[in-house]
Tab-separated table of C-alpha atoms in Angstrom:
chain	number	residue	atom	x	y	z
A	1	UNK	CA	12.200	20.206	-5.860
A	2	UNK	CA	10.270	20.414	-9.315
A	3	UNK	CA	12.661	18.701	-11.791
A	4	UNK	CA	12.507	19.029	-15.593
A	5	UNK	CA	13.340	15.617	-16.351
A	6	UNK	CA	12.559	15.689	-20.303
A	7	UNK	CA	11.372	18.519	-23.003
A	8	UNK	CA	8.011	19.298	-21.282
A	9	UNK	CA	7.729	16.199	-18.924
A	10	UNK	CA	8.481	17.900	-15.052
A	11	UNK	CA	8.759	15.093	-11.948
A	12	UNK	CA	6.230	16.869	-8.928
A	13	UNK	CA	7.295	14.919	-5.538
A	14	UNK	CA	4.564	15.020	-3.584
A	15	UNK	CA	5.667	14.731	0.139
A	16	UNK	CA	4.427	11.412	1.671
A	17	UNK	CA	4.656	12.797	5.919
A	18	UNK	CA	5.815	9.811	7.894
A	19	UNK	CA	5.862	7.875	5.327
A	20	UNK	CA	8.777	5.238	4.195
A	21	UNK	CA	8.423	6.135	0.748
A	22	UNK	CA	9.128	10.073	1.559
A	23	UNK	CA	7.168	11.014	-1.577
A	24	UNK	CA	5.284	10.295	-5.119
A	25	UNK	CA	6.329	11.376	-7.687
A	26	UNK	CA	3.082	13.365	-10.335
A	27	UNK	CA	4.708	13.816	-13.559
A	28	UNK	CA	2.988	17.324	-15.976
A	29	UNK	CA	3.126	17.224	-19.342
A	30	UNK	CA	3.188	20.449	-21.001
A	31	UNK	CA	0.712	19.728	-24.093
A	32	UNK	CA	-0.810	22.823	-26.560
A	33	UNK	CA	-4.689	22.758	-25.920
A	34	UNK	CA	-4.573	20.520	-22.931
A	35	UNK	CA	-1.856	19.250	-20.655
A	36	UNK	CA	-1.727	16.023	-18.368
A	37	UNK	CA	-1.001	15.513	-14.815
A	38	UNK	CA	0.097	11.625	-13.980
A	39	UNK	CA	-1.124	10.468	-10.204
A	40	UNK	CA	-1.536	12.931	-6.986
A	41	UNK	CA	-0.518	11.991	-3.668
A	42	UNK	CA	-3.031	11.503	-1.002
A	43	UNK	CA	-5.771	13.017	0.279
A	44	UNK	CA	-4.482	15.202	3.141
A	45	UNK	CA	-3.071	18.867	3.619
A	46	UNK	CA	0.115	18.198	3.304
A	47	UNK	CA	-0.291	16.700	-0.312
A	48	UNK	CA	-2.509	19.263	-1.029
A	49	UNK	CA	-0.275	22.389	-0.228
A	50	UNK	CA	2.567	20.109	-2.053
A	51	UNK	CA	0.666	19.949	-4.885
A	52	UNK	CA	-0.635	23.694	-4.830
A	53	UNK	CA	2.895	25.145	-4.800
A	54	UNK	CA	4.167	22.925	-7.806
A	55	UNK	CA	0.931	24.223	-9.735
A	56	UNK	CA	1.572	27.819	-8.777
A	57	UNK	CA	5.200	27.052	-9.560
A	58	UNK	CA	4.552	25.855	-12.942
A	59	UNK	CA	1.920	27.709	-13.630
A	60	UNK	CA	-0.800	25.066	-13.934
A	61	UNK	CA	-4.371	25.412	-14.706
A	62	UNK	CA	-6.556	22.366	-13.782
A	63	UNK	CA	-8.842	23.547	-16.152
A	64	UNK	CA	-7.029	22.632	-19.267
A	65	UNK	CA	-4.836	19.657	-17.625
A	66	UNK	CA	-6.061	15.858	-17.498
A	67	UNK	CA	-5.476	13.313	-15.000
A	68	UNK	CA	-4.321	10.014	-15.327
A	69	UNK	CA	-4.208	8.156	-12.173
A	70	UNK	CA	-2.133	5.137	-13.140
A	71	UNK	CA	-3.594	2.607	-9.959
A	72	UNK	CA	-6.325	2.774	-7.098
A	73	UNK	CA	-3.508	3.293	-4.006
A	74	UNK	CA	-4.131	6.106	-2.029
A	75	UNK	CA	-0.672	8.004	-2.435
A	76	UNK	CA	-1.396	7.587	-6.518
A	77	UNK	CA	-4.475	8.363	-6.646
A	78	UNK	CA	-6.079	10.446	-3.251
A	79	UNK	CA	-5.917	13.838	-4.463
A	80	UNK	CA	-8.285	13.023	-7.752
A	81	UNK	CA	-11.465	14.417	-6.485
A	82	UNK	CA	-9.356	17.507	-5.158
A	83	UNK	CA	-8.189	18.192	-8.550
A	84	UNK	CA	-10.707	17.355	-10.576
A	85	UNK	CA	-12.562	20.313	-12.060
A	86	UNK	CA	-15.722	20.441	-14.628
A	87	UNK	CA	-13.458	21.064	-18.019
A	88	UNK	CA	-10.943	18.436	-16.989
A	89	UNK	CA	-10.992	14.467	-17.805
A	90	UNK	CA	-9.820	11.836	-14.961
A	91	UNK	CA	-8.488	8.576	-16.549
A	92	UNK	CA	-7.983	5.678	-15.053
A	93	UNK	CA	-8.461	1.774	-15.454
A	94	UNK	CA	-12.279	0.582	-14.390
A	95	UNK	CA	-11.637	-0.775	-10.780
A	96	UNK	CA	-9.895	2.419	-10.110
A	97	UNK	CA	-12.840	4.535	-11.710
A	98	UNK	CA	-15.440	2.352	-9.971
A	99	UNK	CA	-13.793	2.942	-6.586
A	100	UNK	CA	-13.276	6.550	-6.751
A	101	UNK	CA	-16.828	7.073	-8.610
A	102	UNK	CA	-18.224	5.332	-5.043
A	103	UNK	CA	-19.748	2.269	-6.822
A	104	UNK	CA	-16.897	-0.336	-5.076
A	105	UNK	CA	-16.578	1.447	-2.147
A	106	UNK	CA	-19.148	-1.011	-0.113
A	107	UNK	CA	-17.679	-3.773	-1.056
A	108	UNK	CA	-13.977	-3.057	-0.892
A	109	UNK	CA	-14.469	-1.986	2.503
A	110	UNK	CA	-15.684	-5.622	3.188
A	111	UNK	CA	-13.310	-8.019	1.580
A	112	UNK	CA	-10.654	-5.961	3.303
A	113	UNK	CA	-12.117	-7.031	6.619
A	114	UNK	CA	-12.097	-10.474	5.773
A	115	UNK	CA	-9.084	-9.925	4.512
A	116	UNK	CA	-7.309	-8.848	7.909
A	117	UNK	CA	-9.544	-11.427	9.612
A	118	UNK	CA	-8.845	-14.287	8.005
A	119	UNK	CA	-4.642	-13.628	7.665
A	120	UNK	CA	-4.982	-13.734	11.191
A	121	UNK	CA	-3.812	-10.674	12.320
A	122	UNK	CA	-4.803	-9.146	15.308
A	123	UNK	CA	-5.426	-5.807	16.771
A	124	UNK	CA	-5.263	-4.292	13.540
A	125	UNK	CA	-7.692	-2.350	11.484
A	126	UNK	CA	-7.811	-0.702	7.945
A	127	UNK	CA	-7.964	3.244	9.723
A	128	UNK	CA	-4.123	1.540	10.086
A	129	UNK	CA	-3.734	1.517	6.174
A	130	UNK	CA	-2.659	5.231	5.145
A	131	UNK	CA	-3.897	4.371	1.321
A	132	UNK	CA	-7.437	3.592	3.246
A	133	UNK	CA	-7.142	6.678	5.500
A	134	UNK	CA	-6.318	9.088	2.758
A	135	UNK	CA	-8.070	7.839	-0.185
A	136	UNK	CA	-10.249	10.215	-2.672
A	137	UNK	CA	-12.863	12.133	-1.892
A	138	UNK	CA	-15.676	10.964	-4.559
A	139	UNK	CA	-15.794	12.065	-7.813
A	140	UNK	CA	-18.478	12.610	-10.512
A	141	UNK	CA	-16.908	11.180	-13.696
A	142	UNK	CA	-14.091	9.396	-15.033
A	143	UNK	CA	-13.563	7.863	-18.156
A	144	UNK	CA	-11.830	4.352	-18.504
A	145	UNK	CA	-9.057	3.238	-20.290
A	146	UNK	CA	-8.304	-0.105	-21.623
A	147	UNK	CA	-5.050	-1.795	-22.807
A	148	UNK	CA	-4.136	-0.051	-26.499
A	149	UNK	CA	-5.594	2.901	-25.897
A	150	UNK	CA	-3.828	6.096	-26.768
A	151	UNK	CA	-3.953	9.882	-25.169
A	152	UNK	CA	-2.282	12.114	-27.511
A	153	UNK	CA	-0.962	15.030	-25.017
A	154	UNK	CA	0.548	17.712	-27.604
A	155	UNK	CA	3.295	15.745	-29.751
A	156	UNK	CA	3.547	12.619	-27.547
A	157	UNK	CA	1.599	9.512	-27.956
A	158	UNK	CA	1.101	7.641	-25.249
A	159	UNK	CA	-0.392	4.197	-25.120
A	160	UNK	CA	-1.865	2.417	-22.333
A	161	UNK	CA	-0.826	-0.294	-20.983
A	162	UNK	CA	-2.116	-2.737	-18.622
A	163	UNK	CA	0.206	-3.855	-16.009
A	164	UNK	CA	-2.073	-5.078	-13.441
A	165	UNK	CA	-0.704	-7.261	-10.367
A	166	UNK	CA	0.841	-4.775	-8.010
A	167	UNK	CA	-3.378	-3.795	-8.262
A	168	UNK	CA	-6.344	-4.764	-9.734
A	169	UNK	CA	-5.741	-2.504	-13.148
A	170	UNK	CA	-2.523	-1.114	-13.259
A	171	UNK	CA	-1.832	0.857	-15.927
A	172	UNK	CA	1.401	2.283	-17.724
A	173	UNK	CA	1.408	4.953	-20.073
A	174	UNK	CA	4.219	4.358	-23.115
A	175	UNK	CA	5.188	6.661	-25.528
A	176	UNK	CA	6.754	4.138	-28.710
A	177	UNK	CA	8.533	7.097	-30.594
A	178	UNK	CA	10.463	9.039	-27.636
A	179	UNK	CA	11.561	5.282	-26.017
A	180	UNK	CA	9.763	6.613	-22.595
A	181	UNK	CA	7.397	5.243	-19.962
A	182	UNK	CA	5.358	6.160	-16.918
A	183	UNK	CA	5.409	3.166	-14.359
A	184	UNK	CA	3.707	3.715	-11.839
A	185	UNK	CA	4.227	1.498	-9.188
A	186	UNK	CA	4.590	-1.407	-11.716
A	187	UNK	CA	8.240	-0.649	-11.397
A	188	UNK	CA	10.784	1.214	-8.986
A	189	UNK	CA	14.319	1.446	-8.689
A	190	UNK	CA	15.520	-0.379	-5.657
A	191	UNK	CA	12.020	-0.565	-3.856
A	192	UNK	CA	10.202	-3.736	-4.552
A	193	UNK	CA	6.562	-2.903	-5.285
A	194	UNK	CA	4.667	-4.496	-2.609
A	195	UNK	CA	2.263	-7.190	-4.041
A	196	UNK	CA	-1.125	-8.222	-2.077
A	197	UNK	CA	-4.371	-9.835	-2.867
A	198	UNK	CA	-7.436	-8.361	-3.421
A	199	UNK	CA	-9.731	-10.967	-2.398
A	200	UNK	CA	-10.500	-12.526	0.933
A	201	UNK	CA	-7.607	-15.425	1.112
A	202	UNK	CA	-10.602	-18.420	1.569
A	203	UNK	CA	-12.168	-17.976	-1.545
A	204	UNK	CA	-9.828	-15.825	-4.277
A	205	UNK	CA	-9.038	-17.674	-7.648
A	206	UNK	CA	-7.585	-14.343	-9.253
A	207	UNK	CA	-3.636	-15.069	-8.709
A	208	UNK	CA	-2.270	-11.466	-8.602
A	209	UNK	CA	1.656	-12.450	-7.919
A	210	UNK	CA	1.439	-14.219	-11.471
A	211	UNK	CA	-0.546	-11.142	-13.363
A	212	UNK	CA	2.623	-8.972	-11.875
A	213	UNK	CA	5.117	-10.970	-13.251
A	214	UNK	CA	3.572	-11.313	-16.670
A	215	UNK	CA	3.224	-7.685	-16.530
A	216	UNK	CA	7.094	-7.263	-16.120
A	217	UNK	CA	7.341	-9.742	-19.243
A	218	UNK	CA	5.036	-7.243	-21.415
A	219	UNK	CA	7.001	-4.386	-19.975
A	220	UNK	CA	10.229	-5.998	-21.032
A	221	UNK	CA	8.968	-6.508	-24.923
A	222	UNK	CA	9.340	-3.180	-25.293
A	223	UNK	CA	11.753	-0.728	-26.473
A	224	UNK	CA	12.326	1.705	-23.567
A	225	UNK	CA	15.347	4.469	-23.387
A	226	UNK	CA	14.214	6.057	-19.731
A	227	UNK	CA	11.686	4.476	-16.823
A	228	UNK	CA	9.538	7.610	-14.555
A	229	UNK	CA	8.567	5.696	-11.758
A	230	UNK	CA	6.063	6.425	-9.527
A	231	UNK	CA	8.764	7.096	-6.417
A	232	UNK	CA	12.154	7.598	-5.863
A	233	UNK	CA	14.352	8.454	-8.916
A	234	UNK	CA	14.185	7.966	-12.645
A	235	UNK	CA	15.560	4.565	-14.117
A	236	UNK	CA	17.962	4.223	-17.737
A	237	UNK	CA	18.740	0.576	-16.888
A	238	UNK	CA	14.866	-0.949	-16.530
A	239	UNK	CA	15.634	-4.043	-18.146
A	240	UNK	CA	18.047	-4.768	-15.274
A	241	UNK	CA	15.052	-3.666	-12.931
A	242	UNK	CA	12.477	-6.266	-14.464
A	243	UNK	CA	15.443	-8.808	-13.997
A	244	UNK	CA	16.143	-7.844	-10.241
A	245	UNK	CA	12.398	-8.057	-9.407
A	246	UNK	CA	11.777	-11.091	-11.323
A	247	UNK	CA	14.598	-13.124	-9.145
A	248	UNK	CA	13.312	-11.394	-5.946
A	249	UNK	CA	10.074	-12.769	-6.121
A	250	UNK	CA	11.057	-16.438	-7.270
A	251	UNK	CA	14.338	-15.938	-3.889
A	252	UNK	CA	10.646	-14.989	-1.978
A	253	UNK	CA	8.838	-17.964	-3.290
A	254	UNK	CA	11.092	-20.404	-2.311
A	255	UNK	CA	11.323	-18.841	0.903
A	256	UNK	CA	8.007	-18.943	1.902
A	257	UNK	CA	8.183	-23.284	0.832
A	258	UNK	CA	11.193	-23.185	3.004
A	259	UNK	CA	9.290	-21.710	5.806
A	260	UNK	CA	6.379	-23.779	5.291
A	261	UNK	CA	8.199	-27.046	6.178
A	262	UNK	CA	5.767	-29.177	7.533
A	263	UNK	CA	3.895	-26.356	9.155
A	264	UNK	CA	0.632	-25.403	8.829
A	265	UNK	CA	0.778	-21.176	8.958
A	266	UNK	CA	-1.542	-17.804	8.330
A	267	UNK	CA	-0.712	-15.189	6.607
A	268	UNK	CA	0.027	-13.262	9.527
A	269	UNK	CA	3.008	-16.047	10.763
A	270	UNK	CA	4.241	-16.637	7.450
A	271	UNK	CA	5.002	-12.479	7.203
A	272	UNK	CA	6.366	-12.952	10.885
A	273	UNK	CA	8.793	-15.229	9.354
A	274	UNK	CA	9.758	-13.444	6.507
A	275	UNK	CA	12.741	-11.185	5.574
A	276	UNK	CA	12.157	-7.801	5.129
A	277	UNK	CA	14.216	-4.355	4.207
A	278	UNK	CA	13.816	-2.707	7.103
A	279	UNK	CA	15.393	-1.499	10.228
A	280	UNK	CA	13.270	-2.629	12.938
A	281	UNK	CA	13.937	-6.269	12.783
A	282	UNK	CA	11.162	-7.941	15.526
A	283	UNK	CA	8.090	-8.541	14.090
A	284	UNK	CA	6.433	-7.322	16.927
A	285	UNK	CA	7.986	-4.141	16.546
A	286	UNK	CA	6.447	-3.581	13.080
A	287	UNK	CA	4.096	-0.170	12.955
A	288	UNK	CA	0.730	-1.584	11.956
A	289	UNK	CA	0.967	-0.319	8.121
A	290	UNK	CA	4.189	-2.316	8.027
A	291	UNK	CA	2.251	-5.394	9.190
A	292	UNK	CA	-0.250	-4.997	6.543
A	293	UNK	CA	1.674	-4.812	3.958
A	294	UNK	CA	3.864	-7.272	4.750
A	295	UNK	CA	0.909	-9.560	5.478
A	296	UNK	CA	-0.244	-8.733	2.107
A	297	UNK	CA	3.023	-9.428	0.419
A	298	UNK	CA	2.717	-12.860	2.077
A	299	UNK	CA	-0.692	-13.702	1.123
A	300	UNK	CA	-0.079	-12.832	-2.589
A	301	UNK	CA	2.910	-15.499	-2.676
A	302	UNK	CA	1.002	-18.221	-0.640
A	303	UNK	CA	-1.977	-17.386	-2.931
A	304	UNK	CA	0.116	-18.022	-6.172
A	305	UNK	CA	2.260	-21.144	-4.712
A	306	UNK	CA	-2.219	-22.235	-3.934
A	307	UNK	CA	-3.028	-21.565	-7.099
A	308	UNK	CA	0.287	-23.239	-8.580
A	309	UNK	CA	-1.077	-26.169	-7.005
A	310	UNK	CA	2.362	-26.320	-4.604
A	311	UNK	CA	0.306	-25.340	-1.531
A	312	UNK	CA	-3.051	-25.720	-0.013
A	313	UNK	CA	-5.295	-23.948	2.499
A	314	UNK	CA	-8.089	-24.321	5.310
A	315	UNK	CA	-10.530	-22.149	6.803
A	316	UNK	CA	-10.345	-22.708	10.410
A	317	UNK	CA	-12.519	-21.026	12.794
A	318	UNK	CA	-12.161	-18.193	10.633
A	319	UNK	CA	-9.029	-17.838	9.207
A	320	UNK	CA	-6.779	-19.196	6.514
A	321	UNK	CA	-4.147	-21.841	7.222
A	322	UNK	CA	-1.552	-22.604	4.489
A	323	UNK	CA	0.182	-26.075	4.334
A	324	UNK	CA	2.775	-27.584	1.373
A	325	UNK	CA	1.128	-30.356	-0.734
């Protein structure tokens, strides 16, 4: 399954059991002194015996490889403190590092209570959200990287790049001479990165949907041959990807106003009411996860149409209620 996909860059799928994305894709680059491995899968057995063969397979030593863990989701970023060794370096943006280090853990594990609680969703906890379930073990150091920053791995030159939206820090990793770039989950070929907020809905200012799509703008700017994405298959034509995800968000943003009406919603309805790419078709049929992050995907577009001043919203006994101006 290990596929060379350019001179010394090799895509690692990482299986993803019962999972709708089937896997994520870790990308090694073969360096001299020191090699890099990009994201990790998450935190349970079957990642890590996934991840063990393609290491024995390729002859890895953690010892002398890096990690860059391109965004905070469990499936990027869950097998970080499993890898991590003395001699290596973990890189990663600073609400990533703070979360893995342990120093956000408190606090994320609140807001995402509110979170659930005031979309008005019922019956549903985070032990639902696999990224939650499987997340990192804790780790002792990482060091942060910032937008401009280079990591010289052998003879590429990578720069980082902030793409932050689909999470709090985001980052992409460019290389200017070779035309190539990491993604992440910034973006994928036919899957729509799903967008949430990271806030409870009452009180966040931070408009998350809008940092995305400026990210796809700065993503554009560039001069990029070939897109390695974080999952499914690599992309020649990402221009045309920015422009497909750009027009599904604004079709999605007019369909939320649409099913607004004169309504007054939650989160929770407005995701009920949504359309979504998948087989199961009642709402009350949706797995949990599903629920979550369709929820999510909801809130982030009623957040931005808030801050966009085209929508307002009411805490009511508790939870958020979203109306049209």
């Amino acid at each position: 399954m290990i596929e060379q996909v350019y001179p010394d860059i090799f895509k690692i799928p990482i299986i993803l059991p019962n999972n709708p994305l089937k896997a994520t894709n870790a990308y090694y680059i073969k360096g001299k002194e020191r090699n890099l491995l990009i994201d990790t899968g998450f935190n349970r057995s079957e990642c890590k015996e996934s991840m063990d063969q393609a290491l024995a397979d390729l002859g890895i030593a953690m010892e002398n490889t890096d990690i860059f863990i391109t965004h905070l989701h469990g499936d990027h970023s869950g097998l970080a403190g499993y890898l991590s060794r003395p001699d290596n370096t973990i890189y990663t943006g600073k609400y990533c590092a703070d979360t893995l280090l342990g120093y956000a853990g408190a606090g994320l594990h609140g807001f995402l209570n509110e979170l659930l609680a005031q979309s008005g969703l019922t019956n549903i906890t985070m032990s639902h959200h696999p990224g939650y379930t499987y997340a990192s073990d804790i780790i002792e150091e990482a060091t942060n990287v910032q937008d401009g920053d280079i990591l010289q791995v052998g003879e590429f030159s990578f720069q980082c790049i902030e793409t932050s939206g689909h999470a709090p820090d985001h980052f992409c990793l460019y290389d200017q001479e070779r035309r190539i770039l990491f993604s992440g989950d910034h973006i994928l070929g036919k899957i729509t990165p799903n967008n949430t907020i990271w806030a409870p809905p009452a009180t966040i200012t931070r408009d998350y949907l809008g940092e995305y799509l400026e990210s796809l703008n700065k993503i554009a700017a560039l001069d990029i041959k070939v897109i390695f994405p974080g999952h499914r298959f690599v992309l020649e034509d990402g221009y045309k990807r920015i422009e497909e995800l750009r027009d599904h968000h604004q079709r999605r943003l007019e369909d939320v106003m649409k099913i607004l009406g004169q309504k007054s919603m939650t989160g929770a309805q407005m995701a009920g009411q949504m359309q979504w790419d998948l087989t199961i078709r009642s709402w009350e049929d949706f797995p949990p996860a599903q629920k979550l992050f369709a929820t999510g995907e909801a809130l982030a577009h009623l957040t931005h149409l808030v801050l966009q001043n085209m929508v307002v919203r009411e805490l009511k006994d508790g939870v958020v209620y979203y109306t049209r101006v």
